[in-house]
Coordinates of C-alpha atoms and ligand atoms in Angstrom, one line a residue:
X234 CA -88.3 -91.5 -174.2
X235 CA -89.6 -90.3 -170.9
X236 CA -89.6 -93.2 -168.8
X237 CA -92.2 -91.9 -166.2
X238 CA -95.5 -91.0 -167.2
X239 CA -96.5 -89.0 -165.0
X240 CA -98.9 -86.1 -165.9
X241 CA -98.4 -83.6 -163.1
X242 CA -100.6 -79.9 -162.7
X243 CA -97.0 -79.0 -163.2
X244 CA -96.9 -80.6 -167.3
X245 CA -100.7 -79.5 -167.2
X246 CA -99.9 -75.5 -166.7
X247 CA -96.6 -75.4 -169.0
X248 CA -99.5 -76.7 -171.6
X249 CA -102.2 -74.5 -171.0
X250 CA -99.2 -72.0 -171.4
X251 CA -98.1 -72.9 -175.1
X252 CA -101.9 -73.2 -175.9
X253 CA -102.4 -69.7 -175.0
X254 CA -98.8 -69.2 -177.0
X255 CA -100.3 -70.8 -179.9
X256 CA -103.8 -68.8 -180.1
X257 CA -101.3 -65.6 -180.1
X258 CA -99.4 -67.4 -182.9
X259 CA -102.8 -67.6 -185.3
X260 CA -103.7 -71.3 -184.5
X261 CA -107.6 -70.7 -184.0
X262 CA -109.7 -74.0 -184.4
X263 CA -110.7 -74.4 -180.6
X264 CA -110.7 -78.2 -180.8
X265 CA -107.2 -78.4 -182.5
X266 CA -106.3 -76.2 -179.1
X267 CA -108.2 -78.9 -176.9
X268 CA -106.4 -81.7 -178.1
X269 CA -102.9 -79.6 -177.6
X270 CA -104.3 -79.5 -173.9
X271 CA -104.9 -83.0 -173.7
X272 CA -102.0 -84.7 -174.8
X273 CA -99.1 -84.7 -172.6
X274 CA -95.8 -83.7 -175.0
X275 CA -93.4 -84.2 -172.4
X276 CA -93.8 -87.8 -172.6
X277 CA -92.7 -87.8 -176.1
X278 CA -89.3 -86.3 -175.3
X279 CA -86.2 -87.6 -173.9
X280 CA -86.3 -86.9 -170.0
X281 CA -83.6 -84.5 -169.7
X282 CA -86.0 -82.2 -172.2
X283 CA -89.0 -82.5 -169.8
X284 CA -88.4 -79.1 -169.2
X285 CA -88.3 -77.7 -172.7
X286 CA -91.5 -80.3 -173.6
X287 CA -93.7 -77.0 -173.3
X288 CA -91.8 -74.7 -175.6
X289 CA -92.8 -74.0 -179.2
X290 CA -89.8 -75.9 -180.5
X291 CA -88.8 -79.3 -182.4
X292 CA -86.6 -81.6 -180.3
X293 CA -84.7 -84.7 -181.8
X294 CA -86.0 -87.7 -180.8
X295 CA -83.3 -90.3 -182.2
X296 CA -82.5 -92.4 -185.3
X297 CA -81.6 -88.8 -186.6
X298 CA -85.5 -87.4 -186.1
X299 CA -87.2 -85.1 -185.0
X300 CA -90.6 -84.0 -182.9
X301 CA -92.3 -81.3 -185.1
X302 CA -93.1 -77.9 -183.1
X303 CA -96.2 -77.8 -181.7
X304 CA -96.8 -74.7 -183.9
X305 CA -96.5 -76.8 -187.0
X306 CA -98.7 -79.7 -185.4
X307 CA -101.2 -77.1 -184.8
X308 CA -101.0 -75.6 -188.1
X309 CA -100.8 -78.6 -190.0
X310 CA -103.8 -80.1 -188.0
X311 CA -106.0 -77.0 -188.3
X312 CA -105.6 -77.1 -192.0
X313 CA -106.8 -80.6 -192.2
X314 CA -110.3 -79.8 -190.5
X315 CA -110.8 -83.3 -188.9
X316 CA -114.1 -84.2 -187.5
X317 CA -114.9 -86.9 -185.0
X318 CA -115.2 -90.2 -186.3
X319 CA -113.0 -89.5 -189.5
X320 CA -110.2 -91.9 -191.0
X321 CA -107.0 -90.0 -190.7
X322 CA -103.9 -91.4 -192.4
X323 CA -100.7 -89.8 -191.0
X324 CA -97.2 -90.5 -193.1
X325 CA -94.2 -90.2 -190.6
X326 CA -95.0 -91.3 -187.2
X327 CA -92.0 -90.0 -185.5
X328 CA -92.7 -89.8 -181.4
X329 CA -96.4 -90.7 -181.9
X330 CA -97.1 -87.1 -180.8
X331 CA -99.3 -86.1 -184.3
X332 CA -100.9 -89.0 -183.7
X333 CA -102.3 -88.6 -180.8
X334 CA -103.2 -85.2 -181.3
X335 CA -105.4 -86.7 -184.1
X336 CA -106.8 -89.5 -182.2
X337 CA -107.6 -86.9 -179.3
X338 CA -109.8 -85.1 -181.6
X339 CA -111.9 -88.0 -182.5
X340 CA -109.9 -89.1 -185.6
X341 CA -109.2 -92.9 -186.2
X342 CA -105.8 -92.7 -186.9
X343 CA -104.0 -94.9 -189.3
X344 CA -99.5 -94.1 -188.9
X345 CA -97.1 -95.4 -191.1
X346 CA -93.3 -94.8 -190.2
X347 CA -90.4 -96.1 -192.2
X348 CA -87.4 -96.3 -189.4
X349 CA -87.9 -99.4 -187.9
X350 CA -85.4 -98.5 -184.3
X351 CA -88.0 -95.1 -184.3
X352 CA -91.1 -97.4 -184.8
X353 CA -90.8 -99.9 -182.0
X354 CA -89.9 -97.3 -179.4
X355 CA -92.7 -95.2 -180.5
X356 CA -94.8 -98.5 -180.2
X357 CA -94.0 -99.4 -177.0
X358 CA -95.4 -95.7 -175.6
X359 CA -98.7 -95.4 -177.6
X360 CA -99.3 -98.6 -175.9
X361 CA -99.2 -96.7 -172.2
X362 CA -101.0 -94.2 -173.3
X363 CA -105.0 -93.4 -173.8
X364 CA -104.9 -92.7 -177.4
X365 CA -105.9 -95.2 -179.7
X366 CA -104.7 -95.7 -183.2
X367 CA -103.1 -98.3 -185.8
X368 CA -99.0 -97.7 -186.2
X369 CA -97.3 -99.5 -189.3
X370 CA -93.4 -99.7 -190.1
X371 CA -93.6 -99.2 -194.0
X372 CA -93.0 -96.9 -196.3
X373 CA -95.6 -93.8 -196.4
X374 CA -95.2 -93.5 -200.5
X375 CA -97.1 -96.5 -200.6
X376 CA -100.3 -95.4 -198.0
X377 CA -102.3 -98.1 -196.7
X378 CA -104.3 -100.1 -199.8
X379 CA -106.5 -102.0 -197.5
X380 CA -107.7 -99.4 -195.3
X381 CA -108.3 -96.9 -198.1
X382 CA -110.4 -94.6 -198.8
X383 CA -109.4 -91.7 -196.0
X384 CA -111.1 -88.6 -195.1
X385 CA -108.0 -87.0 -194.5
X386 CA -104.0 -87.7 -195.2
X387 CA -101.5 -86.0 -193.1
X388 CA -97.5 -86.0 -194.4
X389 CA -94.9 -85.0 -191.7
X390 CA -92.1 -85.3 -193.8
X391 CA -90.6 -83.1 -196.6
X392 CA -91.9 -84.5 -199.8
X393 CA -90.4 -84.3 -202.6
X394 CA -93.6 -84.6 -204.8
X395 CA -97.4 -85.7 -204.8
X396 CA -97.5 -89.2 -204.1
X397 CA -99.6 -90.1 -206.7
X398 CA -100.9 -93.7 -204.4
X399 CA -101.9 -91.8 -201.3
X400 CA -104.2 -89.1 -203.7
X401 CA -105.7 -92.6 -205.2
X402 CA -106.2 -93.6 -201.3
X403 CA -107.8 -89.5 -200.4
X404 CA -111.7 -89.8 -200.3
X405 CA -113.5 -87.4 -203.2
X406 CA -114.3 -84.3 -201.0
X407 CA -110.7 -85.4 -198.8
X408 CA -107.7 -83.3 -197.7
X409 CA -104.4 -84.0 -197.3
X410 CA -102.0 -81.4 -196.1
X411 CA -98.7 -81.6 -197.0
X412 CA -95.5 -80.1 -197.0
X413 CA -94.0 -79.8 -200.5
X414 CA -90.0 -79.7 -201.5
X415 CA -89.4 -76.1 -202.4
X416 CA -87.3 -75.6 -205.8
X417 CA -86.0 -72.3 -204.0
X418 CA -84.8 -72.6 -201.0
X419 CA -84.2 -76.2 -198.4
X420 CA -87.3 -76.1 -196.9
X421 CA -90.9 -76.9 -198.2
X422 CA -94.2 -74.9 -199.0
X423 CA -97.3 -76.4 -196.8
X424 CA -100.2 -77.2 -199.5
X425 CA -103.9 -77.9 -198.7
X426 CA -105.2 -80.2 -201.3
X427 CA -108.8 -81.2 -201.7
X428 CA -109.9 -83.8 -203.9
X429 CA -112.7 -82.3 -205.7
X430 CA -113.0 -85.5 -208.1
X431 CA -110.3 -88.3 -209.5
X432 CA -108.7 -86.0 -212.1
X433 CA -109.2 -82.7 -210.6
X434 CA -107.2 -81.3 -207.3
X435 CA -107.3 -77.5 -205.6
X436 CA -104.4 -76.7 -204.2
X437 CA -103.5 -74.0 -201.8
X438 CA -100.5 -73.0 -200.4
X439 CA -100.0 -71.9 -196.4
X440 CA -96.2 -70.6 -195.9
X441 CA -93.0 -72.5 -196.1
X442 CA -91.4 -74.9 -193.2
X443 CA -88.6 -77.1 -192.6
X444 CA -89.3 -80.8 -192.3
X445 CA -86.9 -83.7 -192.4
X446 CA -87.3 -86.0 -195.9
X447 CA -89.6 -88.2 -196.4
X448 CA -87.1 -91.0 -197.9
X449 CA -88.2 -94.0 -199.2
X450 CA -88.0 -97.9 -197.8
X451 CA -88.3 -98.8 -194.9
X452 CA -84.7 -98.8 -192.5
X453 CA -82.5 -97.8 -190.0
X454 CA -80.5 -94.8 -191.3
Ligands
SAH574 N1 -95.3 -86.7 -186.9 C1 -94.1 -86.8 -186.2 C2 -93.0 -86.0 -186.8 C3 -92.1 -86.9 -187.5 S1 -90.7 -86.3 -188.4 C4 -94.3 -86.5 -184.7 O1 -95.4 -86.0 -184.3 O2 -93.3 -86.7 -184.0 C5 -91.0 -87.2 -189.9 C6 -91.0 -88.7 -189.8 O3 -91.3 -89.3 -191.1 C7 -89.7 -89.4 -189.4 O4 -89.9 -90.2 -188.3 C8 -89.3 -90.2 -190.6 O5 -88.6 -91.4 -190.3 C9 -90.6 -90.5 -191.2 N2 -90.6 -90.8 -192.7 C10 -89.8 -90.3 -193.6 N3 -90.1 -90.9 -194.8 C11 -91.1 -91.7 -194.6 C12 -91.9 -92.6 -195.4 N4 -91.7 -92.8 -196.8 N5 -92.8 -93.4 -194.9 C13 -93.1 -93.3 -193.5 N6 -92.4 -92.5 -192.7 C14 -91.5 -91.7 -193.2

């Protein structure tokens, strides 16, 4: 991690930078753009990537993860239409950085991560940090029983199916987004699901990515 926290006009115009990048890229929801603006990536990253913080581009962050690219925050996010006020459970933690993207939008965010080394760093710097939110180490399959129902679920790893649990956990009327193993090629398919009622789902699909698996257990691998 970025050991200083500083938040220079520097970090600030390198941001308004990949904003402006990511209106050009098709991101449109003005207050998924905002939060973007607000939260400082760069402190996410190992230092010696302060430089690249501001570029549309994953990084590794340790224990064999990864920081998704701010396009697929952006996208994923926009898809999820969060309003103020909303319970947002996010699967996959990672660098905290979807988090607070959420959590800068109004969200109250609810993030489970399953690698405990990954968790306890990530800990430690939401704590510095403005954004408020609730971080578990578990494992995502299961959701989060006692804080359920959500407005919204977020999944930031490649799943391999629906998790049946965190569609139990999903508000009637909820979204989760999530991207879905895909039987033809390595990478998975982005679906929008709403919950229209207990037995009945729509499901649309938004264009294929590449995520890192969403295994289960918690551990250290
Ligand atoms: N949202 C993150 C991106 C994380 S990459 C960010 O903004 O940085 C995906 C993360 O999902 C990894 O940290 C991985 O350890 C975690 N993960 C994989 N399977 C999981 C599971 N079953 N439960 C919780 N987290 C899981």
């Amino acid at each position: 991690m970025n050991t200083s926290l500083e938040d220079n006009y520097r970090h600030k115009g390198l941001r308004q930078q990949l904003v402006d990048q990511l209106r050009t890229k098709g991101i449109t929801d003005e207050a998924v753009l905002a939060a973007l603006n607000e939260v400082p990536r760069h402190i996410f990253l190992d230092s010696s990537f302060v430089e690249l913080a501001y570029q549309d581009q994953a990084f590794p962050i340790g224990s064999g993860q990864t920081i998704s690219q701010p396009h697929t925050v952006a996208f994923q996010t926009q898809l999820l239409q969060v309003e103020k006020g909303m319970k947002v459970l996010e699967i996959g933690t990672g660098s905290g950085y979807q988090a607070c993207v959420l959590a800068a939008m109004g969200a109250k965010v609810f993030s489970i991560e399953r690698q405990r080394n990954l968790f306890f760093k990530t800990k430690e710097i939401l704590e510095q940090l403005p954004f408020r939110m609730k971080v578990f180490l578990g494992d995502g399959f299961e959701g989060l029983p006692m804080y359920a129902p959500f407005d919204r679920i977020i999944i930031t790893a490649g799943a391999p199916r629906l998790p049946e649990t965190l569609i139990q956990q999903l508000k009637t009327g909820g979204i989760m987004v999530i991207p879905m193993d895909n039987a033809e090629s390595e990478g998975q398919t982005m679906l929008k699901i709403t919950k229209l009622g207990d037995d009945t789902l729509k499901k649309e699909a938004f264009g294929d990515f590449k995520f890192v698996p969403m295994l289960k257990e918690i551990g250290n691998d």
